[in-house]
XYZ file of C-alpha atoms in Angstrom:
650
model
C 59.954 -6.373 8.884
C 60.839 -6.847 12.837
C 59.420 -10.809 13.163
C 56.405 -10.349 16.053
C 55.575 -7.175 13.285
C 55.427 -9.949 10.788
C 53.411 -12.353 13.078
C 50.748 -9.912 14.683
C 50.511 -8.808 10.755
C 50.251 -13.130 9.110
C 47.689 -13.725 12.607
C 46.369 -16.851 13.752
C 44.724 -17.598 10.625
C 47.596 -17.636 8.225
C 49.578 -19.341 10.882
C 46.081 -22.212 10.499
C 46.421 -22.333 7.340
C 50.573 -23.286 6.596
C 50.140 -25.673 9.475
C 46.764 -27.442 8.522
C 49.775 -27.922 5.265
C 53.819 -27.954 6.670
C 55.764 -30.097 6.689
C 57.879 -29.709 9.836
C 59.664 -32.918 9.598
C 60.947 -32.582 6.259
C 61.785 -28.847 6.978
C 63.969 -30.088 10.147
C 65.549 -31.942 7.675
C 66.321 -30.015 4.159
C 67.496 -26.933 7.423
C 70.791 -28.560 8.962
C 71.340 -25.568 9.832
C 68.051 -25.065 12.124
C 68.948 -28.042 14.338
C 69.088 -27.381 17.588
C 67.433 -24.004 17.972
C 64.771 -24.272 19.775
C 62.213 -23.394 17.041
C 58.556 -23.041 15.616
C 58.961 -24.082 12.460
C 55.360 -22.893 11.342
C 56.559 -20.185 12.551
C 59.890 -19.959 11.339
C 58.872 -20.279 7.775
C 55.422 -17.748 8.178
C 58.733 -15.281 8.811
C 61.714 -15.339 7.749
C 61.588 -19.353 5.756
C 59.967 -18.233 2.748
C 62.387 -15.145 2.703
C 65.086 -16.975 2.466
C 64.009 -19.537 0.232
C 62.932 -22.690 1.923
C 60.119 -25.314 1.761
C 57.571 -26.757 3.785
C 57.125 -29.142 2.266
C 58.449 -31.602 -0.251
C 55.687 -30.842 -3.393
C 56.468 -27.312 -3.073
C 59.017 -25.068 -3.788
C 58.869 -21.455 -2.594
C 61.160 -20.283 -4.813
C 60.117 -21.553 -8.196
C 56.159 -19.827 -7.270
C 57.809 -17.108 -6.654
C 59.897 -16.527 -9.829
C 56.213 -18.110 -11.669
C 54.395 -15.533 -10.112
C 56.694 -12.325 -8.935
C 53.478 -10.605 -8.252
C 53.025 -12.376 -5.089
C 56.300 -11.839 -4.205
C 56.140 -8.213 -4.350
C 53.233 -7.871 -2.441
C 54.935 -9.577 0.281
C 52.877 -12.617 0.478
C 53.364 -15.592 1.567
C 53.521 -17.787 -1.055
C 53.045 -20.576 0.448
C 49.970 -19.212 2.384
C 49.208 -17.405 -1.402
C 48.187 -21.129 -2.980
C 46.817 -22.412 0.062
C 44.205 -20.005 0.241
C 43.981 -18.702 -2.686
C 46.465 -19.888 -6.031
C 45.147 -23.695 -5.434
C 41.463 -21.688 -6.407
C 43.172 -20.012 -9.080
C 43.937 -22.825 -10.768
C 47.984 -21.832 -10.132
C 51.068 -24.706 -10.883
C 53.075 -25.659 -8.039
C 56.433 -27.138 -8.704
C 58.441 -29.958 -6.367
C 61.111 -28.526 -3.874
C 64.809 -29.344 -4.744
C 64.873 -31.700 -1.908
C 62.440 -33.379 -2.663
C 63.777 -36.345 -4.341
C 66.620 -37.514 -2.162
C 63.945 -36.653 1.385
C 61.400 -38.998 -0.447
C 63.612 -41.403 -1.273
C 65.609 -40.912 2.236
C 61.657 -41.323 3.869
C 61.521 -44.628 1.526
C 64.563 -46.132 2.916
C 63.821 -46.216 6.338
C 60.264 -47.177 5.921
C 58.691 -43.850 6.519
C 55.515 -42.369 4.997
C 56.054 -38.767 3.609
C 53.356 -36.043 5.550
C 53.128 -35.216 1.758
C 53.400 -35.271 -2.004
C 51.364 -34.705 -5.190
C 49.134 -37.425 -4.660
C 48.518 -35.524 -1.045
C 46.004 -32.294 -2.670
C 42.725 -34.867 -2.666
C 39.187 -32.783 -1.696
C 39.526 -34.670 1.643
C 43.579 -33.492 2.199
C 44.548 -30.640 4.691
C 44.675 -28.010 1.737
C 40.992 -28.118 1.411
C 40.387 -27.647 4.829
C 42.579 -24.183 4.550
C 40.167 -22.830 2.446
C 38.734 -20.960 4.964
C 41.584 -19.002 5.640
C 40.538 -16.110 4.047
C 37.678 -16.280 5.945
C 39.505 -16.756 9.209
C 41.837 -14.503 8.074
C 39.418 -11.912 6.759
C 36.053 -12.818 9.844
C 38.389 -11.025 12.490
C 37.183 -7.721 11.293
C 34.261 -7.751 9.263
C 31.245 -6.030 10.041
C 28.581 -8.078 8.808
C 25.979 -5.557 10.378
C 27.440 -2.517 7.539
C 27.943 -5.049 4.829
C 24.360 -6.093 5.292
C 23.334 -2.315 5.155
C 25.734 -0.900 2.889
C 23.991 -3.759 -0.079
C 20.753 -4.293 0.319
C 20.834 -6.092 -3.163
C 23.190 -8.864 -1.216
C 20.569 -8.866 2.520
C 17.498 -9.762 0.294
C 19.360 -12.468 -1.161
C 20.089 -14.239 2.152
C 23.729 -15.428 1.696
C 26.265 -15.218 4.272
C 27.690 -12.023 3.785
C 31.642 -13.203 4.453
C 31.092 -15.658 1.872
C 29.501 -12.891 -1.076
C 32.813 -11.063 0.447
C 35.004 -13.723 -0.159
C 33.567 -14.647 -3.576
C 32.341 -11.229 -5.218
C 31.585 -9.014 -2.754
C 35.782 -8.032 -2.816
C 35.908 -8.267 -6.574
C 32.649 -5.959 -7.240
C 34.246 -3.471 -5.111
C 31.946 -3.834 -1.876
C 33.318 -2.474 1.352
C 33.703 -5.294 4.518
C 33.215 -2.540 6.924
C 33.525 1.056 7.405
C 36.964 1.170 7.889
C 39.064 -0.089 5.143
C 37.858 1.787 1.577
C 38.879 -1.310 -1.667
C 38.981 1.200 -3.873
C 41.815 2.672 -1.607
C 43.922 0.112 -0.890
C 44.138 -1.542 -4.630
C 45.144 2.630 -6.157
C 47.538 3.081 -3.455
C 48.398 -0.662 -3.632
C 48.898 -1.748 -7.099
C 51.222 -4.352 -6.157
C 48.553 -6.226 -4.197
C 45.877 -5.251 -7.608
C 48.179 -7.195 -9.368
C 48.834 -9.927 -7.618
C 45.021 -10.354 -7.650
C 44.600 -10.644 -4.114
C 41.659 -9.972 -1.802
C 42.983 -6.554 -0.468
C 40.866 -7.348 2.874
C 43.174 -9.860 3.747
C 46.086 -8.613 2.809
C 45.673 -5.691 5.279
C 44.970 -7.852 8.058
C 47.149 -10.545 6.942
C 50.473 -8.045 6.065
C 49.419 -5.104 4.274
C 48.102 -3.165 8.046
C 52.184 -4.268 9.968
C 54.070 -3.164 6.786
C 52.318 0.428 7.346
C 50.053 0.752 4.294
C 46.427 2.941 5.028
C 43.084 1.104 5.194
C 41.861 4.249 3.571
C 41.826 8.426 2.423
C 41.274 9.316 5.870
C 40.005 12.938 5.308
C 36.909 12.095 7.745
C 33.134 10.479 7.389
C 31.950 13.738 5.719
C 33.869 12.077 2.938
C 32.893 8.589 3.039
C 28.942 10.341 2.877
C 29.742 12.345 -0.170
C 31.282 9.157 -2.223
C 29.085 6.895 -1.174
C 26.328 9.311 -3.204
C 24.575 7.851 -6.010
C 22.211 10.440 -8.254
C 18.565 10.426 -6.949
C 17.614 9.627 -10.912
C 18.324 6.146 -10.074
C 17.147 5.176 -6.513
C 13.447 6.690 -8.214
C 13.893 3.964 -11.578
C 14.619 1.250 -9.602
C 11.789 2.561 -7.184
C 9.620 2.717 -9.725
C 9.999 -0.290 -11.698
C 9.794 -2.419 -8.227
C 6.293 -0.357 -7.386
C 5.005 -1.515 -11.776
C 5.532 -4.584 -10.241
C 3.473 -5.001 -7.290
C 0.132 -6.987 -7.765
C -2.999 -4.235 -7.043
C -6.662 -5.340 -6.148
C -9.571 -3.737 -7.466
C -12.082 -0.898 -6.123
C -14.247 -3.463 -5.487
C -12.488 -5.862 -3.335
C -10.770 -3.422 -1.619
C -14.407 -1.346 -0.501
C -15.322 -4.494 0.374
C -12.314 -4.848 2.714
C -13.181 -1.834 4.297
C -17.418 -2.146 4.917
C -16.042 -5.038 6.484
C -13.042 -4.566 9.238
C -14.013 -0.813 9.844
C -15.250 -0.020 13.483
C -17.624 2.841 12.667
C -18.849 1.614 8.501
C -16.569 4.599 8.008
C -18.022 7.910 9.140
C -16.385 8.695 11.986
C -12.671 8.704 9.381
C -9.326 9.841 10.056
C -7.121 9.310 7.175
C -3.843 9.964 6.782
C -0.321 9.619 4.302
C 2.554 9.224 5.532
C 6.602 7.682 3.664
C 5.525 3.740 4.853
C 3.780 1.953 6.867
C 3.763 2.829 10.228
C 3.478 -1.078 11.446
C 6.290 -1.899 9.867
C 8.937 -0.163 10.225
C 10.731 2.053 13.722
C 11.120 5.522 13.682
C 9.899 8.136 15.222
C 7.528 9.304 13.110
C 5.553 5.852 13.137
C 5.594 5.866 16.569
C 3.549 9.351 15.833
C 0.928 7.624 13.908
C 1.382 4.593 15.690
C -0.085 7.108 18.891
C -2.452 8.777 16.588
C -4.389 5.718 15.879
C -4.491 4.782 19.242
C -6.267 8.223 20.246
C -8.718 7.975 17.376
C -9.503 4.841 18.598
C -10.953 6.087 22.299
C -12.691 7.959 20.195
C -14.260 5.632 18.190
C -12.591 6.771 14.750
C -11.644 4.260 12.290
C -7.830 5.194 10.797
C -7.132 4.720 7.669
C -3.308 5.072 6.722
C -1.865 5.367 2.799
C 1.445 4.754 2.095
C 3.380 4.254 -0.560
C 3.662 0.244 -1.313
C 7.545 0.817 -2.765
C 10.164 3.579 -0.248
C 9.735 6.708 -2.379
C 12.790 9.204 -2.019
C 11.249 11.657 -3.870
C 7.959 12.872 -4.075
C 5.938 10.965 -7.021
C 4.337 12.551 -10.763
C 1.120 11.280 -11.431
C 3.318 9.398 -14.387
C 5.359 7.736 -12.240
C 4.090 4.126 -11.245
C 3.190 3.779 -7.461
C 0.118 2.212 -5.752
C -0.397 2.100 -1.788
C -0.700 -0.068 0.746
C -3.681 0.650 2.349
C -3.539 0.198 6.530
C -7.635 0.432 8.676
C -6.962 0.196 12.303
C -3.764 -1.075 12.145
C -3.859 -4.693 10.660
C -2.856 -4.795 5.762
C -5.980 -4.581 3.270
C -3.090 -4.257 0.855
C -1.417 -2.640 -2.480
C -4.184 -0.522 -4.671
C -3.612 2.613 -7.538
C -4.457 6.161 -5.736
C -7.706 5.981 -8.189
C -8.995 2.809 -6.900
C -8.495 4.044 -3.530
C -10.680 7.244 -3.520
C -13.773 5.646 -5.800
C -13.444 3.162 -2.599
C -13.672 5.941 -0.405
C -16.634 7.532 -2.320
C -18.351 4.496 -2.835
C -17.888 3.053 0.681
C -17.904 6.357 3.107
C -21.368 7.126 2.524
C -21.965 11.612 1.533
C -21.652 12.585 5.748
C -18.433 14.227 6.410
C -18.924 16.045 9.220
C -16.680 12.937 11.219
C -14.544 12.734 8.806
C -11.054 14.446 9.341
C -7.758 13.524 7.143
C -4.190 14.957 7.833
C -0.597 14.439 5.992
C 2.962 13.636 7.700
C 4.673 13.389 4.773
C 4.230 13.539 1.271
C 6.927 11.891 0.320
C 5.913 8.896 -2.171
C 2.673 10.497 -2.691
C 1.480 13.032 -5.794
C 0.162 15.977 -4.225
C -3.297 15.714 -6.820
C -3.913 11.911 -5.856
C -3.452 12.739 -2.457
C -5.540 15.670 -3.346
C -8.630 13.622 -5.261
C -8.705 10.555 -2.345
C -9.502 13.313 0.067
C -11.419 14.981 -1.873
C -13.499 11.711 -2.231
C -14.293 11.688 0.874
C -16.605 14.771 1.304
C -13.167 17.196 2.913
C -10.726 19.296 1.909
C -9.821 21.231 5.209
C -6.914 19.338 7.170
C -3.806 19.041 8.659
C 0.286 18.987 7.472
C 2.300 17.728 9.601
C 5.904 18.995 9.725
C 8.314 16.498 10.770
C 10.385 17.182 8.570
C 11.210 19.481 5.133
C 10.296 17.175 2.686
C 8.365 20.140 1.454
C 10.686 22.109 1.191
C 13.613 20.190 -1.535
C 14.322 16.540 -1.705
C 16.768 16.429 0.978
C 14.249 16.294 3.867
C 17.052 16.999 6.234
C 18.581 20.134 4.454
C 21.788 18.816 4.347
C 23.681 19.537 1.206
C 24.367 15.989 -0.345
C 23.945 14.818 3.066
C 26.965 16.141 4.907
C 26.232 20.446 4.957
C 23.627 21.919 6.509
C 21.629 23.958 3.851
C 18.846 26.214 5.687
C 17.406 25.398 1.820
C 19.232 28.319 -0.025
C 16.469 29.318 -3.511
C 15.533 27.157 -5.387
C 17.820 26.989 -8.329
C 20.229 29.185 -6.113
C 24.415 27.530 -7.007
C 24.150 25.755 -3.575
C 21.574 23.768 -5.032
C 23.190 22.833 -7.871
C 26.413 21.267 -6.721
C 24.101 18.849 -4.360
C 22.923 15.492 -4.945
C 19.026 17.216 -4.204
C 19.381 20.432 -6.199
C 18.048 19.021 -9.292
C 14.338 17.296 -7.988
C 13.260 20.532 -5.587
C 11.363 22.171 -7.963
C 9.557 18.904 -8.772
C 9.410 18.701 -4.800
C 8.106 22.699 -4.478
C 5.973 22.383 -7.128
C 4.059 19.777 -6.272
C 3.593 20.817 -2.472
C 2.364 24.513 -4.118
C -0.439 21.986 -5.682
C -1.223 20.465 -2.695
C -1.830 23.794 -0.452
C -3.428 25.638 -3.499
C -6.106 22.770 -3.849
C -6.846 22.173 0.233
C -7.673 24.327 2.973
C -4.041 23.084 5.425
C -3.538 24.086 8.506
C 0.266 23.689 9.276
C 0.971 21.699 12.623
C 4.544 21.681 13.654
C 6.333 19.733 16.632
C 8.765 23.153 17.764
C 8.844 26.544 17.622
C 11.340 26.640 15.685
C 10.699 24.291 12.733
C 7.935 26.301 12.969
C 10.041 29.370 12.121
C 12.450 28.594 9.158
C 9.016 26.331 7.564
C 7.417 29.545 7.380
C 10.901 31.759 5.970
C 11.898 29.291 3.116
C 7.834 27.971 2.505
C 5.441 29.899 -0.340
C 2.358 28.734 -0.393
C -1.526 29.519 1.045
C -1.797 28.081 4.738
C -5.116 27.701 6.664
C -3.834 28.498 10.061
C -0.422 26.965 11.792
C -0.151 25.036 14.913
C 2.968 24.246 17.296
C 1.861 20.867 19.115
C 5.143 19.345 20.884
C 4.446 15.347 20.324
C 6.057 15.758 24.504
C 5.854 17.631 27.483
C 7.382 17.392 30.421
C 6.031 16.027 33.817
C 7.898 16.386 36.580
C 7.907 12.726 38.581
C 10.729 13.748 41.448
C 14.087 14.385 42.021
C 16.817 11.643 40.642
C 19.251 9.524 42.545
C 23.179 11.429 43.712
C 25.780 11.193 41.688
C 28.962 10.746 43.093
C 31.856 13.936 41.727
C 34.202 11.029 41.662
C 33.454 9.262 38.445
C 34.542 9.042 35.178
C 31.731 10.819 33.405
C 29.429 8.664 32.009
C 28.580 9.579 28.178
C 26.022 8.295 26.509
C 24.658 8.217 22.698
C 21.018 7.696 22.048
C 19.125 5.685 19.371
C 20.687 3.631 15.872
C 24.210 4.630 14.546
C 23.170 6.860 12.137
C 26.152 9.253 10.491
C 23.126 11.953 10.513
C 22.319 11.733 13.844
C 25.813 12.393 15.137
C 26.824 9.072 15.718
C 30.667 9.862 13.023
C 31.246 12.909 15.660
C 30.611 10.072 18.850
C 32.775 7.806 17.368
C 35.203 10.141 16.843
C 35.068 10.520 20.394
C 35.328 7.033 21.771
C 37.976 6.352 19.181
C 40.097 9.791 20.738
C 39.397 9.115 24.053
C 39.228 4.870 25.033
C 41.928 4.915 27.350
C 41.411 8.222 29.024
C 39.697 7.484 32.203
C 38.037 10.748 32.880
C 35.051 9.082 30.356
C 33.065 5.977 30.122
C 31.089 5.829 26.825
C 27.684 4.139 26.254
C 25.233 3.686 23.351
C 21.735 2.176 24.445
C 20.062 1.494 20.822
C 18.795 -1.520 18.908
C 22.237 -1.772 17.175
C 26.057 -0.761 17.925
C 28.713 -1.073 15.747
C 31.030 -4.169 16.890
C 34.785 -3.551 18.220
C 34.710 -0.028 19.130
C 35.493 0.289 23.465
C 31.949 1.496 24.537
C 29.534 -0.429 26.847
C 26.261 -0.446 24.639
C 22.525 -1.578 25.680
C 20.397 -2.928 23.229
C 17.076 -1.235 23.960
C 13.759 -0.796 22.048
C 11.748 1.445 22.202
C 7.561 0.938 21.154
C 3.991 1.356 21.581
C 4.051 -1.280 24.346
C 7.318 0.496 26.183
C 7.505 4.110 25.324
C 9.803 4.926 28.314
C 12.096 2.181 27.415
C 14.937 4.384 27.076
C 14.519 7.363 29.433
C 14.134 4.278 31.689
C 17.093 3.351 29.984
C 19.186 6.047 30.715
C 17.806 6.559 34.472
C 18.635 3.310 35.246
C 22.475 2.698 33.773
C 22.795 6.523 35.577
C 23.881 8.710 31.944
C 25.290 12.109 32.531
C 25.194 13.399 29.358
C 23.880 12.047 26.065
C 25.733 14.086 23.357
C 23.024 15.217 19.878
C 25.148 16.440 17.287
C 22.988 15.865 14.352
C 24.521 16.727 10.769
C 20.884 17.591 10.791
C 17.802 20.229 12.308
C 16.240 18.565 13.555
C 12.428 19.044 13.979
C 11.705 18.142 17.107
C 13.310 15.130 19.151
C 12.964 12.441 20.994
C 16.196 11.868 21.934
C 16.450 15.510 23.668
C 13.405 14.991 25.698
C 14.359 11.184 26.949
C 17.868 12.295 27.621
C 16.292 14.613 30.612
C 13.562 12.880 31.659
C 15.748 10.308 32.277
C 18.121 12.749 34.074
C 21.103 13.130 31.630
C 22.445 16.067 30.368
C 21.530 16.920 27.079
C 25.249 17.869 25.326
C 24.667 19.334 21.503
C 25.770 22.035 18.926
C 24.461 25.537 17.810
C 22.896 24.651 14.759
C 20.629 21.162 15.169
C 17.407 22.306 14.973
C 14.687 22.087 17.868
C 17.601 20.499 20.190
C 19.499 23.581 20.641
C 16.195 25.253 21.394
C 14.593 22.549 23.780
C 18.696 22.673 25.437
C 18.844 27.119 25.682
C 14.516 27.302 26.839
C 15.324 24.604 29.305
C 18.385 24.414 30.097
C 18.834 21.372 30.464
C 22.425 20.479 28.957
C 25.172 22.843 27.356
C 25.152 24.053 23.307
C 28.236 24.382 21.796
C 30.167 26.810 19.314
C 31.490 24.008 17.146
C 33.082 20.583 16.674
C 36.455 21.936 17.703
C 34.515 23.158 21.076
C 33.529 20.055 22.163
C 36.874 18.202 20.943
C 38.327 20.916 23.524
C 36.021 20.093 25.989
C 37.296 16.501 25.726
C 41.131 17.230 25.601
C 40.378 19.414 28.331
C 37.988 17.504 30.368
C 36.130 21.186 30.983
C 32.964 18.921 29.899
C 32.724 16.678 32.886
C 32.383 20.100 34.607
C 29.993 21.100 31.727
C 27.585 18.206 32.183
C 27.612 17.833 35.966
C 26.355 21.467 35.266
C 23.486 22.252 33.647
C 22.405 18.227 34.374
C 19.222 19.095 36.745
C 18.995 16.411 39.431
C 15.050 15.612 38.432
C 14.001 13.018 36.880
C 10.354 13.619 34.455
C 7.421 11.264 33.265
C 6.989 11.554 28.863
C 3.538 13.170 28.594
C 2.936 12.282 24.700
C 0.936 13.872 21.985
C -2.222 12.319 20.373
C -1.059 14.612 17.155
C -4.210 15.096 14.872
C -6.929 13.406 17.779
C -5.687 15.981 19.749
C -6.276 18.883 17.733
C -9.514 17.349 16.617
C -10.722 17.010 20.765
C -9.195 20.682 21.618
C -11.549 21.882 18.320
C -14.538 20.090 19.948
């Protein structure tokens, strides 16, 4: 390997570690052939000296260490560096240099104290400080956000993610970033595995320059499938966690409802969803906040029920599943579904004329228990929202194994047989059939294309159908002119999620990082580190509903790439992009995004990912985007959801 390549591979971390323990005077003394040369002796040892059997200090024999631990040499690991950052902690032994005795005697004769001896290895010595060298090397490319996101058990401990990885994580097979696979590196580099070396540190210090690959490049879809776990494992974990929650009783809930209600529960709207909309961020959560705010304007109380622990499937009655209760946006506590039904029956009274309910998601709920809660209020007619396709499958995005659109094939089909969600589909269909069979539900969809697919796949009785978009575009004037000769400013909007199309956007960034025709931006809550893009933190909330629209306009985005793997049931992002003056670039399988673009002309629908890549490679994407970008800005008029339907009904 060339010296420059080795230096790049070793990096500053290896240099710093070795430098703290290196005896330069000894190295010059016992290597007379180097005298007169203008050398950085530490770098010389790192790049050539150790391979030539030269010793870095009187107390360390390079040859003896390699002979005692041949797996270190076979892995291409500098033996002195290995000892400092790994071997010493593992209790590996070292042998004095063959030149040590003569060197130390000569030093003593001259009255010069040697820089190093075996006694110099105490806890306060430089070698002890060198134990942080692994951290210095790994920290250069370790992705703490990624590590905590894919290892929620680590996140809960509050442990420093890099320390966890260096101490336990790499031994447990936990990947340090999205681009490095420990399993792949160990499998393809048995010498590293045999040496007991941290594979990630080895790759950064030596493996990359030697041409070793950090992961099997089969694309991001392969990585998603590789991380899939049986849904039963998730369900079992959630059920155990839910069973341990402390729950209130009927009297406590009835008293809390009576004390906090605006109208004594006479005018009450009840909603069901998959989580606590006050504690989580997303499109459905914002919808519920807006629905609650509009109900308050109507003088109604808003009672929200959600699974106390987030379930990935609908729940059977036999499974422990207490409900979290919010009244007018304030937490009340956790209660069994039967307790909620009994307390509502006791506290609400018989007059149901001003009561209503809407089911925004049945995930984590049981159909029978949900119906009993509604019936306790004297209700049977209500609304069922299509925010996703959980009523058709546990894989509510309708993605086979989270990577390929499936469009909800017939249950029991071969397609379902090869999908991780297939075994759970019968449960979802049966629970929703029970729900629709017991209650009189009007289906509300935010888009006609969403309703069309649902009607083609669902086989349940409905009381009615309504299409009510979550937002409308309202003209607010012309957009400022865009200079024609600047790079195309193309953005990804929102959290970097694979099913929302982040991986497709990232591949474009990597492919065109040095292309002067394009400038890539990411507007969202957080981004992936070390990518050549311009990131701007943007947070949309009830208090700042137009934050993303305004950011798109402020940063003069030409086009927003919306390339989800799944069929979007609505897509606030598409509306925000157009409202901010940008065109939308999407694919044909993006659900309402493609329908919105085709219906309004605010963007382009490309045939597939190959067409997208070709448009960027050839530069045609700039002309397509600018031709489709309307010189117009818009306000967003947000829906009040179920409250809007109730107002319209009088």
